[in-house]
Amino acid sequence: MLHLRLLLLLPLLLALPARAATTVHVRYDRSVDSFVVHPDLSYELTSTLDATLLTPRGLRLGERSSHSFYPDHQSREVLEAWVEQPDGQRVTVAKSSIFTRPSAAAQSAPGFSGAMTTTVLFPQLRPGSHIHVKWLKVQKTPPLLGFNVLSEAGFEVQTVSDETIITLPADIKFNWRKRGP
């Protein structure tokens, strides 16, 4: 009886659809955060992202890059931004496609948050396009709890290279921790 059940189930098991492979929509080819810390613990952060948009969904996910900041003690600037097409043609992001506006928190709670958001809109995207953006954040006043960085790879996007570089004066004590291999 057991053999008969197995023989009846075998065609059903063979007819099941194969498990779909995971689709990668966006690949971060290179992500670098480079901090230059000053003696008073204020700092400058240069963030560079190079990514490849692989699918139509990836185009929607990578069509913009945004960063928020608090203008009373921070500034944010786009140093460079472009799209490299699959055929090698480079399209520079126009100044009109880079704008700063009140952040969502500032819009929904005016007077409680002065946060601003700068956004880059990448033009002429198609599957296989590479996007590049380089940001500068200047922390004009020392953070309340001192200089502190958390760097962890995101698991939602395939990442080839992710670096954090910290340059600081020799007399500043530096502590670091890691978890995992």
JSON list of C-alpha atoms in Angstrom, two decimals:
[
{"chain": "A", "resi": 1, "resn": "MET", "atom": "CA", "xyz": [0.00, 0.00, 0.00]},
{"chain": "A", "resi": 2, "resn": "LEU", "atom": "CA", "xyz": [2.84, 2.37, 0.86]},
{"chain": "A", "resi": 3, "resn": "HIS", "atom": "CA", "xyz": [4.49, 1.69, -2.50]},
{"chain": "A", "resi": 4, "resn": "LEU", "atom": "CA", "xyz": [1.24, 2.46, -4.29]},
{"chain": "A", "resi": 5, "resn": "ARG", "atom": "CA", "xyz": [0.93, 5.83, -2.51]},
{"chain": "A", "resi": 6, "resn": "LEU", "atom": "CA", "xyz": [4.50, 6.72, -3.43]},
{"chain": "A", "resi": 7, "resn": "LEU", "atom": "CA", "xyz": [3.89, 5.80, -7.04]},
{"chain": "A", "resi": 8, "resn": "LEU", "atom": "CA", "xyz": [0.76, 7.98, -7.10]},
{"chain": "A", "resi": 9, "resn": "LEU", "atom": "CA", "xyz": [2.59, 10.93, -5.46]},
{"chain": "A", "resi": 10, "resn": "LEU", "atom": "CA", "xyz": [5.62, 10.77, -7.72]},
{"chain": "A", "resi": 11, "resn": "PRO", "atom": "CA", "xyz": [3.91, 12.32, -10.79]},
{"chain": "A", "resi": 12, "resn": "LEU", "atom": "CA", "xyz": [2.50, 15.08, -8.56]},
{"chain": "A", "resi": 13, "resn": "LEU", "atom": "CA", "xyz": [5.93, 15.88, -7.15]},
{"chain": "A", "resi": 14, "resn": "LEU", "atom": "CA", "xyz": [7.47, 15.95, -10.61]},
{"chain": "A", "resi": 15, "resn": "ALA", "atom": "CA", "xyz": [4.71, 18.28, -11.82]},
{"chain": "A", "resi": 16, "resn": "LEU", "atom": "CA", "xyz": [5.40, 20.91, -9.14]},
{"chain": "A", "resi": 17, "resn": "PRO", "atom": "CA", "xyz": [6.92, 24.06, -10.58]},
{"chain": "A", "resi": 18, "resn": "ALA", "atom": "CA", "xyz": [10.62, 24.49, -9.99]},
{"chain": "A", "resi": 19, "resn": "ARG", "atom": "CA", "xyz": [11.48, 26.93, -7.24]},
{"chain": "A", "resi": 20, "resn": "ALA", "atom": "CA", "xyz": [12.14, 30.33, -8.76]},
{"chain": "A", "resi": 21, "resn": "ALA", "atom": "CA", "xyz": [15.64, 31.75, -8.47]},
{"chain": "A", "resi": 22, "resn": "THR", "atom": "CA", "xyz": [16.03, 35.01, -6.58]},
{"chain": "A", "resi": 23, "resn": "THR", "atom": "CA", "xyz": [15.99, 37.99, -8.92]},
{"chain": "A", "resi": 24, "resn": "VAL", "atom": "CA", "xyz": [18.55, 40.72, -8.29]},
{"chain": "A", "resi": 25, "resn": "HIS", "atom": "CA", "xyz": [17.06, 44.09, -9.22]},
{"chain": "A", "resi": 26, "resn": "VAL", "atom": "CA", "xyz": [19.87, 46.41, -8.06]},
{"chain": "A", "resi": 27, "resn": "ARG", "atom": "CA", "xyz": [23.54, 45.65, -7.41]},
{"chain": "A", "resi": 28, "resn": "TYR", "atom": "CA", "xyz": [25.72, 47.99, -5.36]},
{"chain": "A", "resi": 29, "resn": "ASP", "atom": "CA", "xyz": [29.03, 47.74, -7.18]},
{"chain": "A", "resi": 30, "resn": "ARG", "atom": "CA", "xyz": [30.81, 50.10, -4.79]},
{"chain": "A", "resi": 31, "resn": "SER", "atom": "CA", "xyz": [29.71, 51.93, -1.67]},
{"chain": "A", "resi": 32, "resn": "VAL", "atom": "CA", "xyz": [32.28, 54.02, 0.24]},
{"chain": "A", "resi": 33, "resn": "ASP", "atom": "CA", "xyz": [31.73, 56.22, 3.29]},
{"chain": "A", "resi": 34, "resn": "SER", "atom": "CA", "xyz": [34.82, 58.28, 4.08]},
{"chain": "A", "resi": 35, "resn": "PHE", "atom": "CA", "xyz": [34.86, 60.30, 7.32]},
{"chain": "A", "resi": 36, "resn": "VAL", "atom": "CA", "xyz": [37.36, 63.03, 8.19]},
{"chain": "A", "resi": 37, "resn": "VAL", "atom": "CA", "xyz": [36.99, 63.76, 11.90]},
{"chain": "A", "resi": 38, "resn": "HIS", "atom": "CA", "xyz": [38.17, 67.08, 13.36]},
{"chain": "A", "resi": 39, "resn": "PRO", "atom": "CA", "xyz": [39.65, 67.58, 16.86]},
{"chain": "A", "resi": 40, "resn": "ASP", "atom": "CA", "xyz": [36.29, 68.89, 18.19]},
{"chain": "A", "resi": 41, "resn": "LEU", "atom": "CA", "xyz": [34.56, 65.73, 16.74]},
{"chain": "A", "resi": 42, "resn": "SER", "atom": "CA", "xyz": [32.77, 67.63, 14.01]},
{"chain": "A", "resi": 43, "resn": "TYR", "atom": "CA", "xyz": [33.36, 65.85, 10.70]},
{"chain": "A", "resi": 44, "resn": "GLU", "atom": "CA", "xyz": [32.98, 65.66, 6.97]},
{"chain": "A", "resi": 45, "resn": "LEU", "atom": "CA", "xyz": [31.50, 62.58, 5.33]},
{"chain": "A", "resi": 46, "resn": "THR", "atom": "CA", "xyz": [31.97, 61.83, 1.64]},
{"chain": "A", "resi": 47, "resn": "SER", "atom": "CA", "xyz": [29.65, 59.03, 0.48]},
{"chain": "A", "resi": 48, "resn": "THR", "atom": "CA", "xyz": [30.06, 57.45, -2.94]},
{"chain": "A", "resi": 49, "resn": "LEU", "atom": "CA", "xyz": [27.65, 54.96, -4.46]},
{"chain": "A", "resi": 50, "resn": "ASP", "atom": "CA", "xyz": [28.02, 53.13, -7.76]},
{"chain": "A", "resi": 51, "resn": "ALA", "atom": "CA", "xyz": [25.13, 50.80, -8.56]},
{"chain": "A", "resi": 52, "resn": "THR", "atom": "CA", "xyz": [23.81, 48.82, -11.51]},
{"chain": "A", "resi": 53, "resn": "LEU", "atom": "CA", "xyz": [20.07, 48.75, -12.16]},
{"chain": "A", "resi": 54, "resn": "LEU", "atom": "CA", "xyz": [19.31, 45.34, -13.63]},
{"chain": "A", "resi": 55, "resn": "THR", "atom": "CA", "xyz": [15.53, 45.09, -14.06]},
{"chain": "A", "resi": 56, "resn": "PRO", "atom": "CA", "xyz": [12.50, 47.38, -14.54]},
{"chain": "A", "resi": 57, "resn": "ARG", "atom": "CA", "xyz": [11.89, 47.10, -10.79]},
{"chain": "A", "resi": 58, "resn": "GLY", "atom": "CA", "xyz": [15.54, 48.02, -10.21]},
{"chain": "A", "resi": 59, "resn": "LEU", "atom": "CA", "xyz": [14.97, 51.15, -12.30]},
{"chain": "A", "resi": 60, "resn": "ARG", "atom": "CA", "xyz": [12.17, 52.21, -9.96]},
{"chain": "A", "resi": 61, "resn": "LEU", "atom": "CA", "xyz": [14.28, 51.41, -6.89]},
{"chain": "A", "resi": 62, "resn": "GLY", "atom": "CA", "xyz": [17.31, 53.33, -8.18]},
{"chain": "A", "resi": 63, "resn": "GLU", "atom": "CA", "xyz": [15.71, 56.27, -9.94]},
{"chain": "A", "resi": 64, "resn": "ARG", "atom": "CA", "xyz": [16.56, 58.63, -7.06]},
{"chain": "A", "resi": 65, "resn": "SER", "atom": "CA", "xyz": [18.99, 59.06, -4.20]},
{"chain": "A", "resi": 66, "resn": "SER", "atom": "CA", "xyz": [18.00, 61.10, -1.14]},
{"chain": "A", "resi": 67, "resn": "HIS", "atom": "CA", "xyz": [19.66, 62.18, 2.10]},
{"chain": "A", "resi": 68, "resn": "SER", "atom": "CA", "xyz": [18.22, 64.19, 4.97]},
{"chain": "A", "resi": 69, "resn": "PHE", "atom": "CA", "xyz": [20.06, 66.69, 7.16]},
{"chain": "A", "resi": 70, "resn": "TYR", "atom": "CA", "xyz": [19.46, 69.37, 9.78]},
{"chain": "A", "resi": 71, "resn": "PRO", "atom": "CA", "xyz": [20.63, 72.70, 8.32]},
{"chain": "A", "resi": 72, "resn": "ASP", "atom": "CA", "xyz": [21.21, 74.37, 11.67]},
{"chain": "A", "resi": 73, "resn": "HIS", "atom": "CA", "xyz": [24.20, 72.07, 12.30]},
{"chain": "A", "resi": 74, "resn": "GLN", "atom": "CA", "xyz": [24.72, 70.11, 9.06]},
{"chain": "A", "resi": 75, "resn": "SER", "atom": "CA", "xyz": [24.97, 70.68, 5.34]},
{"chain": "A", "resi": 76, "resn": "ARG", "atom": "CA", "xyz": [24.46, 68.28, 2.42]},
{"chain": "A", "resi": 77, "resn": "GLU", "atom": "CA", "xyz": [25.78, 68.69, -1.10]},
{"chain": "A", "resi": 78, "resn": "VAL", "atom": "CA", "xyz": [25.87, 66.56, -4.24]},
{"chain": "A", "resi": 79, "resn": "LEU", "atom": "CA", "xyz": [29.46, 66.61, -5.52]},
{"chain": "A", "resi": 80, "resn": "GLU", "atom": "CA", "xyz": [28.82, 64.57, -8.66]},
{"chain": "A", "resi": 81, "resn": "ALA", "atom": "CA", "xyz": [26.07, 62.44, -10.17]},
{"chain": "A", "resi": 82, "resn": "TRP", "atom": "CA", "xyz": [25.68, 60.67, -13.49]},
{"chain": "A", "resi": 83, "resn": "VAL", "atom": "CA", "xyz": [24.23, 57.67, -15.28]},
{"chain": "A", "resi": 84, "resn": "GLU", "atom": "CA", "xyz": [26.37, 55.45, -17.47]},
{"chain": "A", "resi": 85, "resn": "GLN", "atom": "CA", "xyz": [24.26, 53.68, -20.05]},
{"chain": "A", "resi": 86, "resn": "PRO", "atom": "CA", "xyz": [24.86, 50.04, -21.03]},
{"chain": "A", "resi": 87, "resn": "ASP", "atom": "CA", "xyz": [26.46, 51.29, -24.28]},
{"chain": "A", "resi": 88, "resn": "GLY", "atom": "CA", "xyz": [28.99, 53.36, -22.28]},
{"chain": "A", "resi": 89, "resn": "GLN", "atom": "CA", "xyz": [27.38, 56.77, -22.85]},
{"chain": "A", "resi": 90, "resn": "ARG", "atom": "CA", "xyz": [27.53, 58.98, -19.72]},
{"chain": "A", "resi": 91, "resn": "VAL", "atom": "CA", "xyz": [24.59, 61.26, -18.91]},
{"chain": "A", "resi": 92, "resn": "THR", "atom": "CA", "xyz": [25.35, 63.88, -16.26]},
{"chain": "A", "resi": 93, "resn": "VAL", "atom": "CA", "xyz": [22.51, 64.67, -13.86]},
{"chain": "A", "resi": 94, "resn": "ALA", "atom": "CA", "xyz": [21.28, 68.22, -14.55]},
{"chain": "A", "resi": 95, "resn": "LYS", "atom": "CA", "xyz": [21.28, 70.74, -11.70]},
{"chain": "A", "resi": 96, "resn": "SER", "atom": "CA", "xyz": [17.49, 70.97, -12.15]},
{"chain": "A", "resi": 97, "resn": "SER", "atom": "CA", "xyz": [17.25, 67.28, -11.18]},
{"chain": "A", "resi": 98, "resn": "ILE", "atom": "CA", "xyz": [18.88, 67.94, -7.80]},
{"chain": "A", "resi": 99, "resn": "PHE", "atom": "CA", "xyz": [16.68, 69.69, -5.27]},
{"chain": "A", "resi": 100, "resn": "THR", "atom": "CA", "xyz": [16.32, 70.28, -1.54]},
{"chain": "A", "resi": 101, "resn": "ARG", "atom": "CA", "xyz": [12.99, 70.47, 0.26]},
{"chain": "A", "resi": 102, "resn": "PRO", "atom": "CA", "xyz": [11.64, 70.03, 3.80]},
{"chain": "A", "resi": 103, "resn": "SER", "atom": "CA", "xyz": [11.78, 66.38, 4.83]},
{"chain": "A", "resi": 104, "resn": "ALA", "atom": "CA", "xyz": [8.61, 64.34, 5.34]},
{"chain": "A", "resi": 105, "resn": "ALA", "atom": "CA", "xyz": [8.96, 64.79, 9.12]},
{"chain": "A", "resi": 106, "resn": "ALA", "atom": "CA", "xyz": [9.23, 68.57, 8.76]},
{"chain": "A", "resi": 107, "resn": "GLN", "atom": "CA", "xyz": [6.20, 68.65, 6.45]},
{"chain": "A", "resi": 108, "resn": "SER", "atom": "CA", "xyz": [3.99, 66.64, 8.80]},
{"chain": "A", "resi": 109, "resn": "ALA", "atom": "CA", "xyz": [5.20, 68.33, 11.99]},
{"chain": "A", "resi": 110, "resn": "PRO", "atom": "CA", "xyz": [6.26, 71.89, 11.14]},
{"chain": "A", "resi": 111, "resn": "GLY", "atom": "CA", "xyz": [8.02, 73.59, 14.01]},
{"chain": "A", "resi": 112, "resn": "PHE", "atom": "CA", "xyz": [9.10, 70.28, 15.55]},
{"chain": "A", "resi": 113, "resn": "SER", "atom": "CA", "xyz": [11.58, 69.21, 12.88]},
{"chain": "A", "resi": 114, "resn": "GLY", "atom": "CA", "xyz": [13.67, 71.43, 10.66]},
{"chain": "A", "resi": 115, "resn": "ALA", "atom": "CA", "xyz": [15.04, 68.51, 8.65]},
{"chain": "A", "resi": 116, "resn": "MET", "atom": "CA", "xyz": [15.63, 69.00, 4.95]},
{"chain": "A", "resi": 117, "resn": "THR", "atom": "CA", "xyz": [16.06, 66.36, 2.25]},
{"chain": "A", "resi": 118, "resn": "THR", "atom": "CA", "xyz": [18.22, 66.68, -0.85]},
{"chain": "A", "resi": 119, "resn": "THR", "atom": "CA", "xyz": [17.20, 64.40, -3.73]},
{"chain": "A", "resi": 120, "resn": "VAL", "atom": "CA", "xyz": [18.91, 63.43, -6.99]},
{"chain": "A", "resi": 121, "resn": "LEU", "atom": "CA", "xyz": [16.72, 62.20, -9.87]},
{"chain": "A", "resi": 122, "resn": "PHE", "atom": "CA", "xyz": [18.67, 60.05, -12.32]},
{"chain": "A", "resi": 123, "resn": "PRO", "atom": "CA", "xyz": [17.74, 60.57, -16.02]},
{"chain": "A", "resi": 124, "resn": "GLN", "atom": "CA", "xyz": [17.32, 58.17, -18.94]},
{"chain": "A", "resi": 125, "resn": "LEU", "atom": "CA", "xyz": [17.48, 54.92, -16.97]},
{"chain": "A", "resi": 126, "resn": "ARG", "atom": "CA", "xyz": [17.19, 51.54, -18.65]},
{"chain": "A", "resi": 127, "resn": "PRO", "atom": "CA", "xyz": [18.08, 48.00, -17.53]},
{"chain": "A", "resi": 128, "resn": "GLY", "atom": "CA", "xyz": [21.85, 47.78, -17.25]},
{"chain": "A", "resi": 129, "resn": "SER", "atom": "CA", "xyz": [22.33, 51.47, -16.42]},
{"chain": "A", "resi": 130, "resn": "HIS", "atom": "CA", "xyz": [25.01, 52.30, -13.84]},
{"chain": "A", "resi": 131, "resn": "ILE", "atom": "CA", "xyz": [24.27, 55.16, -11.48]},
{"chain": "A", "resi": 132, "resn": "HIS", "atom": "CA", "xyz": [26.95, 57.14, -9.66]},
{"chain": "A", "resi": 133, "resn": "VAL", "atom": "CA", "xyz": [26.44, 59.71, -6.92]},
{"chain": "A", "resi": 134, "resn": "LYS", "atom": "CA", "xyz": [28.90, 61.34, -4.54]},
{"chain": "A", "resi": 135, "resn": "TRP", "atom": "CA", "xyz": [27.57, 63.23, -1.51]},
{"chain": "A", "resi": 136, "resn": "LEU", "atom": "CA", "xyz": [29.27, 65.54, 1.00]},
{"chain": "A", "resi": 137, "resn": "LYS", "atom": "CA", "xyz": [27.83, 65.93, 4.48]},
{"chain": "A", "resi": 138, "resn": "VAL", "atom": "CA", "xyz": [29.43, 68.46, 6.80]},
{"chain": "A", "resi": 139, "resn": "GLN", "atom": "CA", "xyz": [28.67, 68.10, 10.49]},
{"chain": "A", "resi": 140, "resn": "LYS", "atom": "CA", "xyz": [29.34, 71.72, 11.50]},
{"chain": "A", "resi": 141, "resn": "THR", "atom": "CA", "xyz": [28.95, 71.19, 15.25]},
{"chain": "A", "resi": 142, "resn": "PRO", "atom": "CA", "xyz": [30.07, 68.16, 17.25]},
{"chain": "A", "resi": 143, "resn": "PRO", "atom": "CA", "xyz": [27.28, 65.59, 17.66]},
{"chain": "A", "resi": 144, "resn": "LEU", "atom": "CA", "xyz": [25.67, 65.53, 21.12]},
{"chain": "A", "resi": 145, "resn": "LEU", "atom": "CA", "xyz": [27.06, 62.07, 21.96]},
{"chain": "A", "resi": 146, "resn": "GLY", "atom": "CA", "xyz": [30.35, 62.46, 20.08]},
{"chain": "A", "resi": 147, "resn": "PHE", "atom": "CA", "xyz": [31.43, 60.91, 16.81]},
{"chain": "A", "resi": 148, "resn": "ASN", "atom": "CA", "xyz": [29.74, 57.54, 16.35]},
{"chain": "A", "resi": 149, "resn": "VAL", "atom": "CA", "xyz": [29.41, 55.41, 13.21]},
{"chain": "A", "resi": 150, "resn": "LEU", "atom": "CA", "xyz": [27.40, 52.27, 12.59]},
{"chain": "A", "resi": 151, "resn": "SER", "atom": "CA", "xyz": [28.29, 50.52, 9.37]},
{"chain": "A", "resi": 152, "resn": "GLU", "atom": "CA", "xyz": [26.41, 47.43, 8.34]},
{"chain": "A", "resi": 153, "resn": "ALA", "atom": "CA", "xyz": [25.78, 45.93, 4.95]},
{"chain": "A", "resi": 154, "resn": "GLY", "atom": "CA", "xyz": [22.17, 45.95, 3.84]},
{"chain": "A", "resi": 155, "resn": "PHE", "atom": "CA", "xyz": [20.80, 42.58, 2.89]},
{"chain": "A", "resi": 156, "resn": "GLU", "atom": "CA", "xyz": [18.07, 43.96, 0.62]},
{"chain": "A", "resi": 157, "resn": "VAL", "atom": "CA", "xyz": [20.55, 44.81, -2.16]},
{"chain": "A", "resi": 158, "resn": "GLN", "atom": "CA", "xyz": [23.34, 42.64, -3.54]},
{"chain": "A", "resi": 159, "resn": "THR", "atom": "CA", "xyz": [26.60, 44.40, -2.61]},
{"chain": "A", "resi": 160, "resn": "VAL", "atom": "CA", "xyz": [30.00, 43.83, -4.23]},
{"chain": "A", "resi": 161, "resn": "SER", "atom": "CA", "xyz": [32.11, 46.29, -2.20]},
{"chain": "A", "resi": 162, "resn": "ASP", "atom": "CA", "xyz": [31.17, 48.26, 0.94]},
{"chain": "A", "resi": 163, "resn": "GLU", "atom": "CA", "xyz": [33.82, 50.31, 2.76]},
{"chain": "A", "resi": 164, "resn": "THR", "atom": "CA", "xyz": [33.93, 52.69, 5.70]},
{"chain": "A", "resi": 165, "resn": "ILE", "atom": "CA", "xyz": [37.07, 54.83, 6.01]},
{"chain": "A", "resi": 166, "resn": "ILE", "atom": "CA", "xyz": [37.68, 56.94, 9.12]},
{"chain": "A", "resi": 167, "resn": "THR", "atom": "CA", "xyz": [40.48, 59.50, 9.31]},
{"chain": "A", "resi": 168, "resn": "LEU", "atom": "CA", "xyz": [40.94, 61.19, 12.67]},
{"chain": "A", "resi": 169, "resn": "PRO", "atom": "CA", "xyz": [43.61, 63.05, 14.63]},
{"chain": "A", "resi": 170, "resn": "ALA", "atom": "CA", "xyz": [46.10, 60.77, 16.44]},
{"chain": "A", "resi": 171, "resn": "ASP", "atom": "CA", "xyz": [45.16, 62.10, 19.89]},
{"chain": "A", "resi": 172, "resn": "ILE", "atom": "CA", "xyz": [41.49, 61.04, 19.61]},
{"chain": "A", "resi": 173, "resn": "LYS", "atom": "CA", "xyz": [40.78, 57.69, 21.24]},
{"chain": "A", "resi": 174, "resn": "PHE", "atom": "CA", "xyz": [39.22, 55.26, 18.77]},
{"chain": "A", "resi": 175, "resn": "ASN", "atom": "CA", "xyz": [37.08, 52.30, 19.87]},
{"chain": "A", "resi": 176, "resn": "TRP", "atom": "CA", "xyz": [35.50, 49.80, 17.52]},
{"chain": "A", "resi": 177, "resn": "ARG", "atom": "CA", "xyz": [33.57, 46.57, 17.71]},
{"chain": "A", "resi": 178, "resn": "LYS", "atom": "CA", "xyz": [32.41, 43.97, 15.27]},
{"chain": "A", "resi": 179, "resn": "ARG", "atom": "CA", "xyz": [29.95, 41.15, 15.29]},
{"chain": "A", "resi": 180, "resn": "GLY", "atom": "CA", "xyz": [30.11, 38.08, 13.13]},
{"chain": "A", "resi": 181, "resn": "PRO", "atom": "CA", "xyz": [32.93, 36.87, 10.88]}
]
